[in-house]
Amino acid sequence: MKIMKKLIAGNWKMNGSLAANQTLLQELIEGFPLQPACAVAVCVPAPYLAQFRALVQALPGLSAIDLGAQDVSAQVSGAFTGETSAAMLKEFDCRYAIVGHSERRQYHFETDALVADKAKAALAAGITPIVCIGETLAEREAGRTEEVVKRQLAAVIHTNGHCISEIVVAYEPVWAIGTGKTATPEEAQAVHAVLRAQLKAATDHSDRVKILYGGSMNAANAASLLSQADIDGGLIGGASLKSKDFLTIIAAASA
Ligand code: 13P
């Protein structure tokens, strides 16, 4: 029997402003249970890491929310214009870094191997990578879901060896992201079970690995998704920008 706190992580994507972020974070901590029964994080655009860190001083309640980045370089330092290293993220107290989000795979041509290297760079700096995997609509319709997600996860397992028990996996079917089309709880659970079995074969500590679901998770559908045996939390896009919705999802994960 797994005894593990669920994790609800907001992925703000390329949204926000200094003023909007402050309002959102203030609303979140005002509505926040004193001792949330799940872990909560927000993954903010890189320029706002410093703002979050400064706000933790001003708003002590904010320390109940962990900070995450949306990407990290696979490189340690040097001539890599535009990249942010894991050591830099660590300086801003980032606990998590999303790697391999489908938007980065699609628009920035990130390969399975690069995503695995990014996960490794994060782990080396003491940051937990949230490794995103998921099939496209065409792949699902061709019956290739299992093959695709297993290939994506296998690359990360191959590169990270026994450290694999330290990662978080996020299953995000590409066709469900930002579309309002959610995988049914049963569809999501079926894929999570496949991933759990793959992790089990790779490490004795697979029960430590949280497998989040992402893709149009919202206040209305969170409870049924989160009630599935192998869904250990959520990676939330649009609904993480609305404090009321995000708080409802946090409550659903705390039930
Ligand atoms: P939405 O919740 O907006 O569908 O986004 C999901 C996602 O991509 C989280 O990383």
PDB file of C-alpha atoms and ligand atoms in Angstrom:
ATOM      1  CA  MET A   1       0.000   0.000   0.000  1.00  0.00           C
ATOM      2  CA  LYS A   2       1.395   3.341  -1.059  1.00  0.00           C
ATOM      3  CA  ILE A   3       1.352   6.028   1.596  1.00  0.00           C
ATOM      4  CA  MET A   4       2.324   9.165  -0.178  1.00  0.00           C
ATOM      5  CA  LYS A   5       1.155  12.762  -0.103  1.00  0.00           C
ATOM      6  CA  LYS A   6      -0.265  13.826  -3.417  1.00  0.00           C
ATOM      7  CA  LEU A   7       1.415  16.687  -5.283  1.00  0.00           C
ATOM      8  CA  ILE A   8      -0.514  19.448  -6.978  1.00  0.00           C
ATOM      9  CA  ALA A   9       1.791  21.521  -9.186  1.00  0.00           C
ATOM     10  CA  GLY A  10       0.682  24.554 -11.163  1.00  0.00           C
ATOM     11  CA  ASN A  11       2.389  25.177 -14.478  1.00  0.00           C
ATOM     12  CA  TRP A  12       1.818  28.858 -15.196  1.00  0.00           C
ATOM     13  CA  LYS A  13       3.400  28.495 -18.661  1.00  0.00           C
ATOM     14  CA  MET A  14       4.136  31.914 -20.237  1.00  0.00           C
ATOM     15  CA  ASN A  15       1.562  33.792 -18.205  1.00  0.00           C
ATOM     16  CA  GLY A  16       1.692  36.343 -15.427  1.00  0.00           C
ATOM     17  CA  SER A  17       3.082  39.732 -14.490  1.00  0.00           C
ATOM     18  CA  LEU A  18       4.568  41.055 -11.267  1.00  0.00           C
ATOM     19  CA  ALA A  19       1.191  42.423 -10.221  1.00  0.00           C
ATOM     20  CA  ALA A  20      -0.896  39.424 -11.325  1.00  0.00           C
ATOM     21  CA  ASN A  21       1.485  36.939  -9.673  1.00  0.00           C
ATOM     22  CA  GLN A  22       1.358  38.735  -6.357  1.00  0.00           C
ATOM     23  CA  THR A  23      -2.446  38.822  -6.405  1.00  0.00           C
ATOM     24  CA  LEU A  24      -2.684  35.136  -7.334  1.00  0.00           C
ATOM     25  CA  LEU A  25      -0.205  34.026  -4.653  1.00  0.00           C
ATOM     26  CA  GLN A  26      -1.892  36.184  -2.023  1.00  0.00           C
ATOM     27  CA  GLU A  27      -5.277  34.689  -2.881  1.00  0.00           C
ATOM     28  CA  LEU A  28      -3.825  31.202  -2.726  1.00  0.00           C
ATOM     29  CA  ILE A  29      -2.343  31.550   0.726  1.00  0.00           C
ATOM     30  CA  GLU A  30      -5.471  33.241   2.048  1.00  0.00           C
ATOM     31  CA  GLY A  31      -7.534  30.249   0.923  1.00  0.00           C
ATOM     32  CA  PHE A  32      -4.927  27.699   1.852  1.00  0.00           C
ATOM     33  CA  PRO A  33      -5.525  25.099   4.564  1.00  0.00           C
ATOM     34  CA  LEU A  34      -3.058  25.680   7.418  1.00  0.00           C
ATOM     35  CA  GLN A  35      -1.568  22.247   6.983  1.00  0.00           C
ATOM     36  CA  PRO A  36      -2.415  21.086   3.499  1.00  0.00           C
ATOM     37  CA  ALA A  37      -2.606  17.328   3.284  1.00  0.00           C
ATOM     38  CA  CYS A  38      -0.977  17.431  -0.133  1.00  0.00           C
ATOM     39  CA  ALA A  39       2.206  19.055  -1.395  1.00  0.00           C
ATOM     40  CA  VAL A  40       1.691  22.165  -3.525  1.00  0.00           C
ATOM     41  CA  ALA A  41       4.034  23.837  -6.006  1.00  0.00           C
ATOM     42  CA  VAL A  42       3.906  26.504  -8.672  1.00  0.00           C
ATOM     43  CA  CYS A  43       6.216  26.416 -11.686  1.00  0.00           C
ATOM     44  CA  VAL A  44       6.669  30.011 -12.750  1.00  0.00           C
ATOM     45  CA  PRO A  45       8.374  31.693 -15.718  1.00  0.00           C
ATOM     46  CA  ALA A  46      12.102  32.125 -14.973  1.00  0.00           C
ATOM     47  CA  PRO A  47      11.994  35.926 -14.517  1.00  0.00           C
ATOM     48  CA  TYR A  48       9.531  35.511 -11.660  1.00  0.00           C
ATOM     49  CA  LEU A  49      11.602  33.096  -9.569  1.00  0.00           C
ATOM     50  CA  ALA A  50      13.165  36.047  -7.762  1.00  0.00           C
ATOM     51  CA  GLN A  51       9.760  37.606  -7.139  1.00  0.00           C
ATOM     52  CA  PHE A  52       8.468  34.412  -5.546  1.00  0.00           C
ATOM     53  CA  ARG A  53      11.550  34.144  -3.366  1.00  0.00           C
ATOM     54  CA  ALA A  54      11.152  37.751  -2.190  1.00  0.00           C
ATOM     55  CA  LEU A  55       7.452  37.241  -1.521  1.00  0.00           C
ATOM     56  CA  VAL A  56       8.169  34.278   0.760  1.00  0.00           C
ATOM     57  CA  GLN A  57       9.856  36.782   3.087  1.00  0.00           C
ATOM     58  CA  ALA A  58       6.892  39.175   2.932  1.00  0.00           C
ATOM     59  CA  LEU A  59       4.126  36.551   3.014  1.00  0.00           C
ATOM     60  CA  PRO A  60       5.194  33.779   5.405  1.00  0.00           C
ATOM     61  CA  GLY A  61       2.221  31.583   4.399  1.00  0.00           C
ATOM     62  CA  LEU A  62       3.849  31.232   1.016  1.00  0.00           C
ATOM     63  CA  SER A  63       6.448  28.887   2.463  1.00  0.00           C
ATOM     64  CA  ALA A  64       3.768  26.165   2.252  1.00  0.00           C
ATOM     65  CA  ILE A  65       4.048  26.379  -1.533  1.00  0.00           C
ATOM     66  CA  ASP A  66       7.153  25.036  -3.257  1.00  0.00           C
ATOM     67  CA  LEU A  67       8.731  26.806  -6.181  1.00  0.00           C
ATOM     68  CA  GLY A  68       9.409  25.201  -9.527  1.00  0.00           C
ATOM     69  CA  ALA A  69      10.864  26.196 -12.881  1.00  0.00           C
ATOM     70  CA  GLN A  70       9.404  25.240 -16.252  1.00  0.00           C
ATOM     71  CA  ASP A  71      12.631  24.061 -17.849  1.00  0.00           C
ATOM     72  CA  VAL A  72      16.319  23.630 -17.063  1.00  0.00           C
ATOM     73  CA  SER A  73      19.433  23.377 -19.194  1.00  0.00           C
ATOM     74  CA  ALA A  74      21.171  20.039 -19.585  1.00  0.00           C
ATOM     75  CA  GLN A  75      24.463  21.986 -19.496  1.00  0.00           C
ATOM     76  CA  VAL A  76      26.296  23.078 -16.359  1.00  0.00           C
ATOM     77  CA  SER A  77      27.453  26.543 -17.522  1.00  0.00           C
ATOM     78  CA  GLY A  78      29.014  28.384 -20.429  1.00  0.00           C
ATOM     79  CA  ALA A  79      28.131  29.627 -23.890  1.00  0.00           C
ATOM     80  CA  PHE A  80      24.479  28.546 -24.031  1.00  0.00           C
ATOM     81  CA  THR A  81      22.599  31.772 -24.681  1.00  0.00           C
ATOM     82  CA  GLY A  82      19.114  31.831 -23.247  1.00  0.00           C
ATOM     83  CA  GLU A  83      19.552  28.756 -21.081  1.00  0.00           C
ATOM     84  CA  THR A  84      19.201  28.568 -17.294  1.00  0.00           C
ATOM     85  CA  SER A  85      21.322  26.109 -15.349  1.00  0.00           C
ATOM     86  CA  ALA A  86      20.129  23.903 -12.516  1.00  0.00           C
ATOM     87  CA  ALA A  87      22.613  25.628 -10.169  1.00  0.00           C
ATOM     88  CA  MET A  88      20.990  28.981 -10.969  1.00  0.00           C
ATOM     89  CA  LEU A  89      17.538  27.575 -10.221  1.00  0.00           C
ATOM     90  CA  LYS A  90      18.852  26.181  -6.959  1.00  0.00           C
ATOM     91  CA  GLU A  91      20.005  29.663  -5.917  1.00  0.00           C
ATOM     92  CA  PHE A  92      16.356  30.713  -6.049  1.00  0.00           C
ATOM     93  CA  ASP A  93      15.270  27.746  -3.906  1.00  0.00           C
ATOM     94  CA  CYS A  94      13.606  25.875  -6.735  1.00  0.00           C
ATOM     95  CA  ARG A  95      12.494  22.487  -5.530  1.00  0.00           C
ATOM     96  CA  TYR A  96      11.210  21.330  -8.909  1.00  0.00           C
ATOM     97  CA  ALA A  97      11.924  21.828 -12.592  1.00  0.00           C
ATOM     98  CA  ILE A  98       9.562  20.639 -15.287  1.00  0.00           C
ATOM     99  CA  VAL A  99      11.464  18.882 -18.079  1.00  0.00           C
ATOM    100  CA  GLY A 100      10.232  17.601 -21.422  1.00  0.00           C
ATOM    101  CA  HIS A 101       6.902  19.388 -21.431  1.00  0.00           C
ATOM    102  CA  SER A 102       5.154  18.569 -24.714  1.00  0.00           C
ATOM    103  CA  GLU A 103       5.259  22.250 -25.653  1.00  0.00           C
ATOM    104  CA  ARG A 104       9.069  22.094 -25.453  1.00  0.00           C
ATOM    105  CA  ARG A 105       9.194  18.792 -27.317  1.00  0.00           C
ATOM    106  CA  GLN A 106       6.922  20.224 -30.017  1.00  0.00           C
ATOM    107  CA  TYR A 107       8.112  23.832 -30.409  1.00  0.00           C
ATOM    108  CA  HIS A 108      11.740  23.453 -29.346  1.00  0.00           C
ATOM    109  CA  PHE A 109      12.347  19.992 -30.799  1.00  0.00           C
ATOM    110  CA  GLU A 110      13.494  18.477 -27.520  1.00  0.00           C
ATOM    111  CA  THR A 111      14.324  14.794 -27.902  1.00  0.00           C
ATOM    112  CA  ASP A 112      13.891  11.974 -25.387  1.00  0.00           C
ATOM    113  CA  ALA A 113      17.671  11.981 -24.877  1.00  0.00           C
ATOM    114  CA  LEU A 114      17.821  15.715 -24.177  1.00  0.00           C
ATOM    115  CA  VAL A 115      14.919  15.469 -21.744  1.00  0.00           C
ATOM    116  CA  ALA A 116      16.736  12.648 -19.936  1.00  0.00           C
ATOM    117  CA  ASP A 117      19.894  14.795 -19.732  1.00  0.00           C
ATOM    118  CA  LYS A 118      17.882  17.705 -18.338  1.00  0.00           C
ATOM    119  CA  ALA A 119      16.438  15.425 -15.660  1.00  0.00           C
ATOM    120  CA  LYS A 120      19.977  14.353 -14.808  1.00  0.00           C
ATOM    121  CA  ALA A 121      21.217  17.959 -14.564  1.00  0.00           C
ATOM    122  CA  ALA A 122      18.338  18.825 -12.245  1.00  0.00           C
ATOM    123  CA  LEU A 123      18.962  15.813  -9.992  1.00  0.00           C
ATOM    124  CA  ALA A 124      22.673  16.620  -9.793  1.00  0.00           C
ATOM    125  CA  ALA A 125      21.773  20.043  -8.378  1.00  0.00           C
ATOM    126  CA  GLY A 126      19.284  18.648  -5.871  1.00  0.00           C
ATOM    127  CA  ILE A 127      16.220  19.673  -7.876  1.00  0.00           C
ATOM    128  CA  THR A 128      13.385  17.225  -8.503  1.00  0.00           C
ATOM    129  CA  PRO A 129      12.635  17.001 -12.206  1.00  0.00           C
ATOM    130  CA  ILE A 130       8.975  16.710 -13.146  1.00  0.00           C
ATOM    131  CA  VAL A 131       9.395  14.659 -16.307  1.00  0.00           C
ATOM    132  CA  CYS A 132       6.513  15.101 -18.733  1.00  0.00           C
ATOM    133  CA  ILE A 133       5.560  12.351 -21.126  1.00  0.00           C
ATOM    134  CA  GLY A 134       2.488  11.743 -23.248  1.00  0.00           C
ATOM    135  CA  GLU A 135       1.179  10.726 -26.626  1.00  0.00           C
ATOM    136  CA  THR A 136      -0.298  12.882 -29.381  1.00  0.00           C
ATOM    137  CA  LEU A 137      -3.818  12.346 -30.686  1.00  0.00           C
ATOM    138  CA  ALA A 138      -2.470  10.646 -33.816  1.00  0.00           C
ATOM    139  CA  GLU A 139      -0.399   8.281 -31.680  1.00  0.00           C
ATOM    140  CA  ARG A 140      -3.384   7.437 -29.464  1.00  0.00           C
ATOM    141  CA  GLU A 141      -5.621   6.837 -32.447  1.00  0.00           C
ATOM    142  CA  ALA A 142      -2.980   4.559 -33.943  1.00  0.00           C
ATOM    143  CA  GLY A 143      -2.985   2.508 -30.729  1.00  0.00           C
ATOM    144  CA  ARG A 144       0.565   3.569 -29.905  1.00  0.00           C
ATOM    145  CA  THR A 145       0.013   5.253 -26.505  1.00  0.00           C
ATOM    146  CA  GLU A 146       1.763   2.603 -24.447  1.00  0.00           C
ATOM    147  CA  GLU A 147       4.718   2.315 -26.810  1.00  0.00           C
ATOM    148  CA  VAL A 148       5.248   6.110 -26.876  1.00  0.00           C
ATOM    149  CA  VAL A 149       5.068   6.763 -23.137  1.00  0.00           C
ATOM    150  CA  LYS A 150       7.255   3.749 -22.370  1.00  0.00           C
ATOM    151  CA  ARG A 151       9.873   4.936 -24.869  1.00  0.00           C
ATOM    152  CA  GLN A 152       9.861   8.443 -23.344  1.00  0.00           C
ATOM    153  CA  LEU A 153      10.203   7.113 -19.795  1.00  0.00           C
ATOM    154  CA  ALA A 154      12.797   4.488 -20.793  1.00  0.00           C
ATOM    155  CA  ALA A 155      15.162   7.233 -21.972  1.00  0.00           C
ATOM    156  CA  VAL A 156      14.989   8.911 -18.559  1.00  0.00           C
ATOM    157  CA  ILE A 157      15.477   5.595 -16.745  1.00  0.00           C
ATOM    158  CA  HIS A 158      18.434   4.708 -18.957  1.00  0.00           C
ATOM    159  CA  THR A 159      20.232   8.000 -18.290  1.00  0.00           C
ATOM    160  CA  ASN A 160      19.443   8.305 -14.597  1.00  0.00           C
ATOM    161  CA  GLY A 161      19.896   4.773 -13.293  1.00  0.00           C
ATOM    162  CA  HIS A 162      19.049   4.273  -9.637  1.00  0.00           C
ATOM    163  CA  CYS A 163      18.314   8.018  -9.231  1.00  0.00           C
ATOM    164  CA  ILE A 164      15.075   7.359 -11.094  1.00  0.00           C
ATOM    165  CA  SER A 165      13.314   6.941  -7.745  1.00  0.00           C
ATOM    166  CA  GLU A 166      13.930  10.670  -7.112  1.00  0.00           C
ATOM    167  CA  ILE A 167      11.968  11.967 -10.086  1.00  0.00           C
ATOM    168  CA  VAL A 168       8.328  12.924 -10.503  1.00  0.00           C
ATOM    169  CA  VAL A 169       6.601  11.730 -13.678  1.00  0.00           C
ATOM    170  CA  ALA A 170       3.766  13.688 -15.267  1.00  0.00           C
ATOM    171  CA  TYR A 171       1.583  11.865 -17.766  1.00  0.00           C
ATOM    172  CA  GLU A 172       0.180  14.564 -20.025  1.00  0.00           C
ATOM    173  CA  PRO A 173      -1.627  13.301 -23.094  1.00  0.00           C
ATOM    174  CA  VAL A 174      -0.874  16.008 -25.659  1.00  0.00           C
ATOM    175  CA  TRP A 175      -4.444  15.968 -26.983  1.00  0.00           C
ATOM    176  CA  ALA A 176      -5.752  16.855 -23.519  1.00  0.00           C
ATOM    177  CA  ILE A 177      -3.510  19.879 -22.918  1.00  0.00           C
ATOM    178  CA  GLY A 178      -5.342  23.180 -23.051  1.00  0.00           C
ATOM    179  CA  THR A 179      -8.148  21.603 -25.068  1.00  0.00           C
ATOM    180  CA  GLY A 180     -10.738  21.019 -22.364  1.00  0.00           C
ATOM    181  CA  LYS A 181     -10.647  17.338 -23.400  1.00  0.00           C
ATOM    182  CA  THR A 182      -9.562  15.339 -20.363  1.00  0.00           C
ATOM    183  CA  ALA A 183      -8.588  11.712 -20.359  1.00  0.00           C
ATOM    184  CA  THR A 184     -11.245   9.810 -18.439  1.00  0.00           C
ATOM    185  CA  PRO A 185     -10.090   8.650 -15.008  1.00  0.00           C
ATOM    186  CA  GLU A 186     -10.006   5.093 -16.390  1.00  0.00           C
ATOM    187  CA  GLU A 187      -7.969   6.086 -19.468  1.00  0.00           C
ATOM    188  CA  ALA A 188      -5.478   7.984 -17.328  1.00  0.00           C
ATOM    189  CA  GLN A 189      -5.257   5.202 -14.719  1.00  0.00           C
ATOM    190  CA  ALA A 190      -4.553   2.622 -17.436  1.00  0.00           C
ATOM    191  CA  VAL A 191      -1.497   4.577 -18.607  1.00  0.00           C
ATOM    192  CA  HIS A 192      -0.368   5.342 -15.047  1.00  0.00           C
ATOM    193  CA  ALA A 193      -0.460   1.608 -14.262  1.00  0.00           C
ATOM    194  CA  VAL A 194       1.784   0.920 -17.251  1.00  0.00           C
ATOM    195  CA  LEU A 195       4.237   3.589 -16.074  1.00  0.00           C
ATOM    196  CA  ARG A 196       4.152   2.277 -12.505  1.00  0.00           C
ATOM    197  CA  ALA A 197       5.022  -1.213 -13.745  1.00  0.00           C
ATOM    198  CA  GLN A 198       7.888   0.202 -15.814  1.00  0.00           C
ATOM    199  CA  LEU A 199       9.245   2.076 -12.791  1.00  0.00           C
ATOM    200  CA  LYS A 200       8.876  -1.025 -10.644  1.00  0.00           C
ATOM    201  CA  ALA A 201      11.067  -2.964 -13.027  1.00  0.00           C
ATOM    202  CA  ALA A 202      13.683  -0.187 -12.866  1.00  0.00           C
ATOM    203  CA  THR A 203      13.937   0.481  -9.129  1.00  0.00           C
ATOM    204  CA  ASP A 204      13.119  -1.102  -5.795  1.00  0.00           C
ATOM    205  CA  HIS A 205      11.800   2.291  -4.717  1.00  0.00           C
ATOM    206  CA  SER A 206       9.148   2.818  -7.370  1.00  0.00           C
ATOM    207  CA  ASP A 207       6.537   3.500  -4.697  1.00  0.00           C
ATOM    208  CA  ARG A 208       8.329   6.777  -3.988  1.00  0.00           C
ATOM    209  CA  VAL A 209       7.820   8.056  -7.509  1.00  0.00           C
ATOM    210  CA  LYS A 210       4.799  10.280  -7.889  1.00  0.00           C
ATOM    211  CA  ILE A 211       2.996   9.971 -11.209  1.00  0.00           C
ATOM    212  CA  LEU A 212       0.960  13.112 -11.862  1.00  0.00           C
ATOM    213  CA  TYR A 213      -1.782  13.513 -14.424  1.00  0.00           C
ATOM    214  CA  GLY A 214      -1.901  16.685 -16.533  1.00  0.00           C
ATOM    215  CA  GLY A 215      -4.192  17.831 -19.306  1.00  0.00           C
ATOM    216  CA  SER A 216      -7.280  19.959 -18.674  1.00  0.00           C
ATOM    217  CA  MET A 217      -7.443  18.945 -15.019  1.00  0.00           C
ATOM    218  CA  ASN A 218      -9.830  21.381 -13.386  1.00  0.00           C
ATOM    219  CA  ALA A 219     -11.979  22.028 -10.345  1.00  0.00           C
ATOM    220  CA  ALA A 220     -14.781  19.822 -11.689  1.00  0.00           C
ATOM    221  CA  ASN A 221     -12.815  16.738 -12.728  1.00  0.00           C
ATOM    222  CA  ALA A 222      -9.903  16.720 -10.262  1.00  0.00           C
ATOM    223  CA  ALA A 223     -11.543  14.568  -7.577  1.00  0.00           C
ATOM    224  CA  SER A 224     -12.393  11.689  -9.909  1.00  0.00           C
ATOM    225  CA  LEU A 225      -8.947  11.708 -11.547  1.00  0.00           C
ATOM    226  CA  LEU A 226      -7.160  11.924  -8.191  1.00  0.00           C
ATOM    227  CA  SER A 227      -9.167   9.008  -6.781  1.00  0.00           C
ATOM    228  CA  GLN A 228      -7.438   6.583  -9.154  1.00  0.00           C
ATOM    229  CA  ALA A 229      -4.950   4.183  -7.587  1.00  0.00           C
ATOM    230  CA  ASP A 230      -1.895   5.335  -9.536  1.00  0.00           C
ATOM    231  CA  ILE A 231      -2.669   9.045  -9.935  1.00  0.00           C
ATOM    232  CA  ASP A 232      -0.516  10.729  -7.305  1.00  0.00           C
ATOM    233  CA  GLY A 233      -1.339  14.322  -8.124  1.00  0.00           C
ATOM    234  CA  GLY A 234      -1.765  16.768 -10.950  1.00  0.00           C
ATOM    235  CA  LEU A 235       0.185  19.140 -13.163  1.00  0.00           C
ATOM    236  CA  ILE A 236      -2.244  21.930 -13.785  1.00  0.00           C
ATOM    237  CA  GLY A 237      -2.030  24.538 -16.542  1.00  0.00           C
ATOM    238  CA  GLY A 238      -4.962  26.896 -17.082  1.00  0.00           C
ATOM    239  CA  ALA A 239      -6.741  26.130 -13.806  1.00  0.00           C
ATOM    240  CA  SER A 240      -3.596  26.997 -11.805  1.00  0.00           C
ATOM    241  CA  LEU A 241      -3.983  30.637 -12.868  1.00  0.00           C
ATOM    242  CA  LYS A 242      -7.348  30.940 -11.098  1.00  0.00           C
ATOM    243  CA  SER A 243      -6.948  30.835  -7.330  1.00  0.00           C
ATOM    244  CA  LYS A 244     -10.431  29.460  -6.668  1.00  0.00           C
ATOM    245  CA  ASP A 245     -10.004  26.597  -9.118  1.00  0.00           C
ATOM    246  CA  PHE A 246      -6.478  25.771  -7.962  1.00  0.00           C
ATOM    247  CA  LEU A 247      -7.638  25.747  -4.333  1.00  0.00           C
ATOM    248  CA  THR A 248     -10.492  23.399  -5.219  1.00  0.00           C
ATOM    249  CA  ILE A 249      -8.003  21.025  -6.835  1.00  0.00           C
ATOM    250  CA  ILE A 250      -5.753  21.233  -3.753  1.00  0.00           C
ATOM    251  CA  ALA A 251      -8.762  20.378  -1.585  1.00  0.00           C
ATOM    252  CA  ALA A 252      -9.596  17.413  -3.836  1.00  0.00           C
ATOM    253  CA  ALA A 253      -6.028  16.130  -3.441  1.00  0.00           C
ATOM    254  CA  SER A 254      -6.224  16.528   0.320  1.00  0.00           C
ATOM    255  CA  ALA A 255      -9.418  14.493   0.734  1.00  0.00           C
TER     256      ALA A 255
HETATM  257  P1  13P B   1      -3.901  22.557 -19.048  1.00  0.00           P
HETATM  258  O1  13P B   1      -4.245  22.217 -17.623  1.00  0.00           O
HETATM  259  O2  13P B   1      -4.106  24.007 -19.375  1.00  0.00           O
HETATM  260  O3  13P B   1      -4.569  21.629 -20.021  1.00  0.00           O
HETATM  261  O4  13P B   1      -2.330  22.309 -19.197  1.00  0.00           O
HETATM  262  C1  13P B   1      -1.789  21.125 -18.748  1.00  0.00           C
HETATM  263  C2  13P B   1      -0.321  21.234 -18.802  1.00  0.00           C
HETATM  264  O5  13P B   1       0.264  21.292 -19.874  1.00  0.00           O
HETATM  265  C3  13P B   1       0.409  21.300 -17.528  1.00  0.00           C
HETATM  266  O6  13P B   1       1.764  21.175 -17.729  1.00  0.00           O
END
